[in-house]
Amino acid sequence: MTESGSGLSAGLSPKGQATATLPRWDPLLRLTHWGVAGVVLGNYALTKEGSSVHIALGWIGLGLLALRLIWGFVGPAEARFASFSPNPMAALRHLASLARGQAPHYPSHNPAGAMMAYALWACLAVLTVTGILMTGASPMKQAELEAAVAAGDWSAVVEEGGDGEENESPGGEALEEVHEVAANLILLLALLHVAGVAVESRVMRRNLVAPMLVPRRRRR
Amino acid sequence: MTAQASSLLAGRRRPVALALFLLVQMFAAVFFVGDAIADVLEGDVGPHLYFEMLVALALALGVGLGALALRQTLEEMKAQDVALASARGALGDVIAAQFTAWGLTPAERDVAFLALKGLDVAEIAELRGRAAGTVRAQLARIYAKAGVSGRAQFAAWFVEDLLGEGLETEPQHG
Ligand code: HEM
């Protein structure tokens, strides 16, 4: 089986040592991470604002976020919020020790990474909620509407009053404003986030990305 | 046999399958909750809404229970890994001690370890950058020091050690 090569390697593989103290991310955490990254980047770069794909990705983002938040309470130790509670001072201390080239290992996210994770999730929550409030309809409603239109029944659209291109409600403008600011913010944060991962990986010579990609047992 | 069919939900890939399943369930739950909220906001209350709420509740419960099941699976696998690693470490210690007892040289120890791991002469030679003849000679010296006839007996030496307790219980003659 896949285990055949690792029989008695306990003392023989110095390569395994470098990553030995990095947390081992579970599959659900990895799925939600790359799902969220895909949703954020996809809606930034690929989809047209307000298009049905954009809206669908937003709902998927909300589902991913909700699942990750549940996982923060019931997941394994390294995924639980309790093991990376927000602590701005500890985050600054971590960055300082990183600058000195001696950032310690942590059982979960490092304090700076933890702050970043909460900031990204907060942005995503604001984004999805404002987005949904702007469209005012769930995907199922949207699909019903589209099906009705496809069947030649335009009354459904008329009933809704306008097609959402322009928000008549006074709150609409504000929602849109918040949605846009949050979108720009999450992109900026994601950029910082990737830069942070790259810097720590380089300075401390630990590959932080690999545990996010594949479980350790399959890395060689 | 059934190995193929059950490998997805029984093997190492089980957590991934469970996580994917949870994801799909979560999407469905979010959509149904969203639709139910939209219905309420639009004053569209009726049997349709109650049915939707029921589905949403069932899906949410499913997500919660699925998450707990996934956590349990992950913890079991972690415990297995720890047990395996410590067993491996213990066996490694036993082997290293025995190599010392046989008086193997550092080079012979390396070759002996690789032989125990199941590598053949050509593979060992390549790994160590030595000629096959050299490795064969080293193996011969190792077997001589261990007092065994060949590779099979050499490996069996440690398996026997591992099963030692079990063998003691057999009736002994003489
Ligand atoms: C828009 C894009 C992205 C977003 C919104 C995002 C968001 C996040 C979040 C929320 C976490 C915390 C994970 C959790 O606990 O569930 C995280 C962790 C992580 N992300 Fe990203 N991410 C993005 C892109 C990337 C990319 C492109 C990479 C790879 C270069 C990456 C590498 C990582 C790593 C390595 C961690 C774990 C950090 C640690 O060791 O503590 N992320 N990310």
Coordinates of C-alpha atoms and ligand atoms in Angstrom, one line a residue:
Chain A
M1 CA 0.0 0.0 0.0
T2 CA 1.0 3.6 0.2
E3 CA 2.7 3.0 3.5
S4 CA 5.3 0.6 2.1
G5 CA 8.1 3.1 1.9
S6 CA 7.9 4.3 5.4
G7 CA 8.4 1.1 7.4
L8 CA 11.4 1.8 9.6
S9 CA 12.2 5.3 8.5
A10 CA 11.8 6.8 12.0
G11 CA 15.5 7.6 12.4
L12 CA 16.4 7.7 8.8
S13 CA 14.6 10.7 7.3
P14 CA 16.0 14.0 8.5
K15 CA 13.8 15.7 5.8
G16 CA 10.7 15.0 7.8
Q17 CA 12.1 17.0 10.8
A18 CA 11.7 20.5 9.2
T19 CA 8.0 20.4 9.1
A20 CA 7.5 18.2 12.1
T21 CA 6.4 21.1 14.4
L22 CA 4.0 22.7 11.9
P23 CA 0.3 22.2 12.6
R24 CA -1.4 19.6 10.5
W25 CA -4.4 21.1 8.9
D26 CA -7.4 18.9 8.6
P27 CA -9.2 18.4 5.2
L28 CA -12.2 20.6 6.1
L29 CA -10.1 23.5 7.1
R30 CA -8.1 23.1 3.9
L31 CA -11.2 22.8 1.8
T32 CA -12.8 25.9 3.3
H33 CA -9.5 27.9 2.9
W34 CA -9.1 27.2 -0.7
G35 CA -12.8 27.5 -1.3
V36 CA -12.8 31.0 0.3
A37 CA -9.7 32.0 -1.6
G38 CA -11.3 30.8 -4.9
V39 CA -14.5 32.6 -4.2
V40 CA -12.8 35.9 -3.3
L41 CA -10.4 35.9 -6.2
G42 CA -13.1 34.6 -8.6
N43 CA -15.5 37.3 -7.7
Y44 CA -12.8 39.9 -7.9
A45 CA -11.2 38.9 -11.2
L46 CA -13.6 36.7 -13.2
T47 CA -17.3 37.4 -12.6
K48 CA -19.3 40.5 -13.6
E49 CA -20.7 42.5 -10.6
G50 CA -24.2 41.5 -10.0
S51 CA -24.2 38.6 -12.4
S52 CA -25.8 35.4 -11.3
V53 CA -22.4 33.6 -11.1
H54 CA -21.1 36.5 -8.9
I55 CA -24.2 36.0 -6.6
A56 CA -23.8 32.2 -6.6
L57 CA -20.2 32.5 -5.6
G58 CA -21.2 34.8 -2.8
W59 CA -23.6 32.3 -1.5
I60 CA -21.0 29.6 -1.7
G61 CA -18.6 31.9 0.2
L62 CA -21.3 32.3 2.9
G63 CA -21.6 28.5 3.1
L64 CA -17.9 28.0 3.4
L65 CA -17.6 30.7 6.1
A66 CA -20.5 29.2 8.1
L67 CA -18.9 25.8 7.9
R68 CA -15.5 27.1 9.0
L69 CA -17.1 29.0 11.9
I70 CA -18.9 25.8 13.1
W71 CA -15.6 24.0 12.7
G72 CA -14.0 26.6 15.0
F73 CA -16.1 25.2 17.8
V74 CA -16.3 21.5 17.1
G75 CA -13.2 20.9 15.0
P76 CA -9.9 19.4 16.1
A77 CA -7.6 21.4 18.4
E78 CA -5.6 23.3 15.8
A79 CA -8.8 24.4 14.0
R80 CA -10.6 25.7 17.1
F81 CA -10.9 29.4 17.9
A82 CA -9.7 28.7 21.4
S83 CA -6.3 27.8 20.1
F84 CA -5.8 31.0 18.2
S85 CA -7.7 33.7 20.1
P86 CA -7.3 37.2 18.8
N87 CA -4.5 39.0 20.6
P88 CA -3.1 42.1 18.9
M89 CA -0.2 42.5 21.3
A90 CA 0.9 38.9 20.8
A91 CA 0.6 39.5 17.0
L92 CA 2.9 42.5 17.2
R93 CA 5.3 40.5 19.4
H94 CA 5.3 37.7 16.8
L95 CA 6.1 40.1 14.0
A96 CA 9.0 41.6 16.0
S97 CA 10.4 38.1 16.7
L98 CA 10.0 37.3 13.0
A99 CA 12.0 40.4 12.2
R100 CA 14.7 39.1 14.5
G101 CA 14.5 35.8 12.6
Q102 CA 13.4 33.8 15.6
A103 CA 9.7 33.4 15.3
P104 CA 8.6 30.4 17.5
H105 CA 6.3 27.6 16.5
Y106 CA 2.7 27.6 17.5
P107 CA 0.2 24.7 17.7
S108 CA -2.2 26.6 15.5
H109 CA -2.0 29.9 13.6
N110 CA 0.7 32.2 14.8
P111 CA -0.8 35.3 16.6
A112 CA -0.3 37.5 13.5
G113 CA -1.9 34.9 11.2
A114 CA -4.8 34.6 13.7
M115 CA -5.5 38.3 13.6
M116 CA -5.4 38.1 9.8
A117 CA -7.8 35.1 9.7
Y118 CA -10.4 36.9 11.8
A119 CA -10.0 40.1 9.7
L120 CA -10.5 38.1 6.5
W121 CA -13.5 36.3 7.9
A122 CA -15.1 39.5 9.1
C123 CA -14.6 41.1 5.7
L124 CA -16.1 38.0 4.1
A125 CA -19.1 38.1 6.4
V126 CA -19.7 41.8 5.6
L127 CA -19.3 41.1 1.9
T128 CA -21.7 38.2 1.7
V129 CA -24.4 39.7 3.9
T130 CA -24.4 43.1 2.1
G131 CA -24.3 41.3 -1.2
I132 CA -27.3 39.2 -0.3
L133 CA -29.2 42.2 1.0
M134 CA -28.4 44.0 -2.2
T135 CA -29.9 41.3 -4.4
G136 CA -32.7 40.8 -2.0
A137 CA -33.4 37.2 -3.2
S138 CA -32.0 33.8 -2.6
P139 CA -30.6 31.8 -5.5
M140 CA -33.7 29.7 -5.5
K141 CA -35.9 32.8 -5.9
Q142 CA -33.5 34.0 -8.6
A143 CA -33.7 30.7 -10.4
E144 CA -37.5 30.7 -10.1
L145 CA -37.5 34.2 -11.6
E146 CA -35.2 33.2 -14.4
A147 CA -37.3 30.1 -15.2
A148 CA -40.4 32.2 -15.3
V149 CA -38.8 34.6 -17.7
A150 CA -37.5 31.8 -19.8
A151 CA -41.0 30.4 -20.0
G152 CA -42.2 33.8 -21.3
D153 CA -43.8 35.0 -18.1
W154 CA -42.4 38.4 -17.5
S155 CA -44.9 39.3 -14.9
A156 CA -42.6 37.8 -12.2
V157 CA -40.0 40.5 -13.0
V158 CA -42.6 43.2 -13.1
E159 CA -43.9 42.1 -9.7
E160 CA -40.5 42.4 -8.2
G161 CA -40.4 46.0 -9.4
G162 CA -37.2 46.7 -11.3
D163 CA -34.4 44.3 -12.0
G164 CA -32.0 45.3 -9.3
E165 CA -29.8 47.4 -11.6
E166 CA -30.7 50.5 -9.7
N167 CA -31.6 50.4 -6.0
E168 CA -34.5 52.7 -5.3
S169 CA -34.4 52.0 -1.6
P170 CA -32.4 54.6 0.4
G171 CA -30.4 51.8 2.1
G172 CA -29.3 50.5 -1.3
E173 CA -26.6 53.1 -1.9
A174 CA -25.1 52.5 1.6
L175 CA -25.1 48.7 1.1
E176 CA -23.4 49.0 -2.2
E177 CA -20.8 51.4 -0.6
V178 CA -20.1 49.0 2.2
H179 CA -19.9 46.0 -0.2
E180 CA -17.3 47.8 -2.3
V181 CA -15.2 49.0 0.6
A182 CA -15.2 45.4 2.1
A183 CA -14.3 44.0 -1.3
N184 CA -11.3 46.3 -1.6
L185 CA -10.3 45.6 2.0
I186 CA -10.4 41.8 1.7
L187 CA -8.2 42.0 -1.4
L188 CA -5.7 44.2 0.4
L189 CA -5.8 41.9 3.4
A190 CA -5.4 38.8 1.2
L191 CA -2.4 40.3 -0.4
L192 CA -0.9 41.1 3.0
H193 CA -1.8 37.6 4.1
V194 CA 0.0 35.9 1.2
A195 CA 3.0 38.2 1.7
G196 CA 3.0 37.3 5.4
V197 CA 3.0 33.6 4.6
A198 CA 5.8 34.1 2.0
V199 CA 7.9 36.1 4.4
E200 CA 7.6 33.7 7.4
S201 CA 8.2 30.7 5.1
R202 CA 11.4 32.4 3.7
V203 CA 12.8 33.9 6.9
M204 CA 12.2 30.9 9.1
R205 CA 12.8 28.3 6.3
R206 CA 9.5 26.6 7.1
N207 CA 7.1 25.8 4.3
L208 CA 3.8 27.0 5.6
V209 CA 2.0 26.5 2.4
A210 CA 2.6 22.7 2.1
P211 CA 0.5 21.8 5.2
M212 CA -2.3 23.9 3.7
L213 CA -2.2 22.0 0.5
V214 CA -1.6 18.3 1.3
P215 CA -1.7 16.2 4.5
R216 CA 1.7 15.4 5.9
R217 CA 1.7 11.7 5.3
R218 CA 1.6 12.2 1.5
R219 CA 4.4 14.8 1.4
R220 CA 7.8 13.5 0.8
Chain B
M1 CA -13.9 -7.3 -3.7
T2 CA -15.6 -4.8 -1.4
A3 CA -12.2 -3.1 -0.8
Q4 CA -12.6 -0.9 -3.8
A5 CA -16.1 0.2 -3.0
S6 CA -15.5 0.8 0.6
S7 CA -12.1 2.5 0.3
L8 CA -13.6 5.9 -0.1
L9 CA -15.4 5.8 3.3
A10 CA -13.1 3.6 5.2
G11 CA -9.6 4.4 4.2
R12 CA -7.3 7.4 4.7
R13 CA -9.5 9.4 2.3
R14 CA -12.5 9.1 4.6
P15 CA -12.0 12.6 6.2
V16 CA -11.8 14.2 2.8
A17 CA -15.0 12.5 1.7
L18 CA -16.7 13.5 4.9
A19 CA -15.5 17.1 4.6
L20 CA -16.8 17.3 1.0
F21 CA -20.1 15.9 2.0
L22 CA -20.4 18.4 4.8
L23 CA -19.6 21.2 2.4
V24 CA -22.4 20.2 0.1
Q25 CA -24.8 19.9 3.0
M26 CA -23.8 23.3 4.3
F27 CA -24.4 24.9 0.9
A28 CA -27.9 23.4 0.8
A29 CA -28.6 24.5 4.4
V30 CA -27.5 28.0 3.7
F31 CA -29.6 28.2 0.6
F32 CA -32.7 26.9 2.3
V33 CA -32.2 29.2 5.3
G34 CA -31.8 32.1 3.0
D35 CA -34.9 31.2 1.0
A36 CA -36.9 30.8 4.2
I37 CA -35.7 34.2 5.4
A38 CA -36.6 35.8 2.0
D39 CA -40.0 34.2 2.2
V40 CA -40.6 35.6 5.7
L41 CA -39.5 39.1 4.6
E42 CA -41.8 39.0 1.7
G43 CA -44.7 37.8 3.9
D44 CA -44.9 34.6 1.9
V45 CA -45.9 32.5 4.8
G46 CA -47.6 29.2 4.2
P47 CA -47.1 25.4 4.0
H48 CA -44.3 26.0 1.5
L49 CA -42.3 28.0 4.1
Y50 CA -42.9 25.5 6.9
F51 CA -41.6 22.7 4.7
E52 CA -38.6 24.8 3.8
M53 CA -37.9 25.5 7.4
L54 CA -38.1 21.8 8.2
V55 CA -35.6 21.0 5.4
A56 CA -33.3 23.7 6.6
L57 CA -33.5 22.4 10.2
A58 CA -32.7 18.8 9.0
L59 CA -29.8 20.0 6.9
A60 CA -28.4 22.1 9.8
L61 CA -28.6 19.2 12.2
G62 CA -26.9 17.1 9.5
V63 CA -24.1 19.5 9.3
G64 CA -23.7 19.6 13.1
L65 CA -23.7 15.8 13.4
G66 CA -21.5 15.4 10.4
A67 CA -18.9 17.9 11.8
L68 CA -18.8 15.9 15.1
A69 CA -18.4 12.6 13.2
L70 CA -15.6 14.1 11.2
R71 CA -13.9 15.4 14.3
Q72 CA -14.1 11.9 15.8
T73 CA -12.7 10.3 12.7
L74 CA -9.8 12.7 12.7
E75 CA -9.1 12.1 16.4
E76 CA -9.1 8.3 15.9
M77 CA -6.7 8.6 13.0
K78 CA -4.4 10.8 15.0
A79 CA -4.4 8.3 17.8
Q80 CA -3.6 5.5 15.4
D81 CA -0.7 7.5 14.0
V82 CA 0.7 8.1 17.4
A83 CA 0.4 4.4 18.2
L84 CA 2.0 3.5 15.0
A85 CA 4.9 6.0 15.4
S86 CA 5.7 4.8 18.9
A87 CA 5.5 1.2 17.8
R88 CA 7.9 2.1 15.0
G89 CA 10.1 4.0 17.3
A90 CA 10.2 1.1 19.7
L91 CA 11.0 -1.4 17.0
G92 CA 13.7 1.0 15.7
D93 CA 15.3 1.0 19.1
V94 CA 15.2 -2.8 19.3
I95 CA 16.8 -3.1 15.9
A96 CA 19.5 -0.5 16.6
A97 CA 20.4 -2.2 19.9
Q98 CA 20.7 -5.5 18.2
F99 CA 22.9 -4.1 15.4
T100 CA 25.2 -2.8 18.1
A101 CA 25.2 -6.2 19.8
W102 CA 26.2 -7.9 16.6
G103 CA 29.0 -5.3 16.2
L104 CA 27.9 -4.0 12.8
T105 CA 30.0 -1.1 11.4
P106 CA 28.2 2.2 10.6
A107 CA 28.1 1.3 6.9
E108 CA 26.8 -2.2 7.6
R109 CA 24.1 -0.7 9.9
D110 CA 22.8 1.5 7.1
V111 CA 22.8 -1.4 4.6
A112 CA 21.1 -3.6 7.2
F113 CA 18.4 -1.1 7.8
L114 CA 17.7 -0.7 4.1
A115 CA 17.7 -4.5 3.7
L116 CA 15.1 -4.7 6.5
K117 CA 13.0 -2.1 4.7
G118 CA 12.8 -4.5 1.8
L119 CA 15.2 -2.8 -0.7
D120 CA 17.0 -5.2 -3.0
V121 CA 20.8 -5.2 -3.7
A122 CA 20.5 -2.9 -6.7
E123 CA 18.3 -0.4 -4.9
I124 CA 20.7 -0.3 -1.9
A125 CA 23.7 0.1 -4.2
E126 CA 22.0 3.0 -6.0
L127 CA 20.9 4.7 -2.8
R128 CA 24.4 4.5 -1.2
G129 CA 26.3 5.1 -4.4
R130 CA 28.2 1.9 -4.1
A131 CA 28.7 -1.0 -6.5
A132 CA 26.3 -3.9 -6.3
G133 CA 29.2 -6.2 -5.5
T134 CA 30.2 -4.1 -2.5
V135 CA 26.6 -4.2 -1.1
R136 CA 26.5 -8.0 -1.6
A137 CA 29.7 -8.4 0.3
Q138 CA 28.4 -6.1 3.1
L139 CA 25.1 -8.1 3.3
A140 CA 27.1 -11.3 3.5
R141 CA 29.1 -10.0 6.5
I142 CA 25.9 -8.7 8.1
Y143 CA 24.3 -12.2 7.8
A144 CA 27.4 -13.8 9.1
K145 CA 27.5 -11.5 12.2
A146 CA 23.8 -12.1 12.8
G147 CA 24.3 -15.9 12.4
V148 CA 21.5 -16.2 9.8
S149 CA 21.5 -17.8 6.5
G150 CA 20.1 -15.0 4.4
R151 CA 17.7 -12.1 4.1
A152 CA 14.5 -14.0 4.9
Q153 CA 16.0 -15.3 8.1
F154 CA 17.5 -11.9 8.9
A155 CA 14.1 -10.2 8.7
A156 CA 12.4 -13.1 10.5
W157 CA 14.9 -12.5 13.4
F158 CA 13.1 -9.2 14.2
V159 CA 9.6 -10.4 13.5
E160 CA 10.2 -13.1 16.0
D161 CA 11.4 -10.5 18.4
L162 CA 8.2 -8.5 17.8
L163 CA 6.0 -11.6 18.4
G164 CA 8.2 -12.7 21.3
E165 CA 5.5 -12.6 23.9
G166 CA 3.1 -14.6 21.8
L167 CA 5.6 -17.3 21.2
E168 CA 6.4 -17.7 24.8
T169 CA 2.9 -19.0 25.5
E170 CA 3.3 -22.0 23.3
P171 CA 3.9 -25.3 25.0
Q172 CA 7.6 -25.9 25.4
H173 CA 9.2 -29.3 25.1
G174 CA 12.3 -30.4 27.0
Ligands
HEM1 C1 -8.2 35.7 -1.3 C2 -7.4 34.8 -1.0 C3 -7.2 34.2 0.4 C4 -8.0 34.3 1.6 C5 -9.3 35.0 1.7 C6 -7.3 33.5 2.6 C7 -7.8 33.4 3.9 C8 -7.2 32.6 4.9 C9 -7.8 32.3 6.2 C10 -9.1 32.8 6.6 C11 -6.9 31.6 6.8 C12 -7.1 30.9 8.2 C13 -7.5 29.5 7.9 C14 -8.3 28.8 8.9 O1 -8.0 28.8 10.1 O2 -9.4 28.2 8.5 C15 -5.8 31.3 6.0 C16 -4.6 30.6 6.3 C17 -3.6 30.3 5.5 N1 -3.5 30.7 4.1 FE1 -4.8 31.9 3.1 N2 -6.2 33.0 2.1 C18 -6.1 33.3 0.8 C19 -5.1 33.0 -0.1 C20 -4.0 32.2 0.2 C21 -3.0 31.9 -0.7 C22 -2.9 32.3 -2.2 C23 -2.1 31.1 0.0 C24 -0.8 30.5 -0.5 C25 0.2 31.1 -0.9 C26 -2.5 31.0 1.3 C27 -1.9 30.4 2.3 C28 -2.3 30.2 3.6 C29 -1.6 29.5 4.7 C30 -0.3 28.8 4.5 C31 -2.4 29.6 5.8 C32 -2.1 29.0 7.2 C33 -1.2 30.0 7.9 C34 -0.6 29.4 9.2 O3 0.3 28.6 9.1 O4 -1.1 29.8 10.2 N3 -3.7 31.7 1.4 N4 -6.0 32.0 4.8

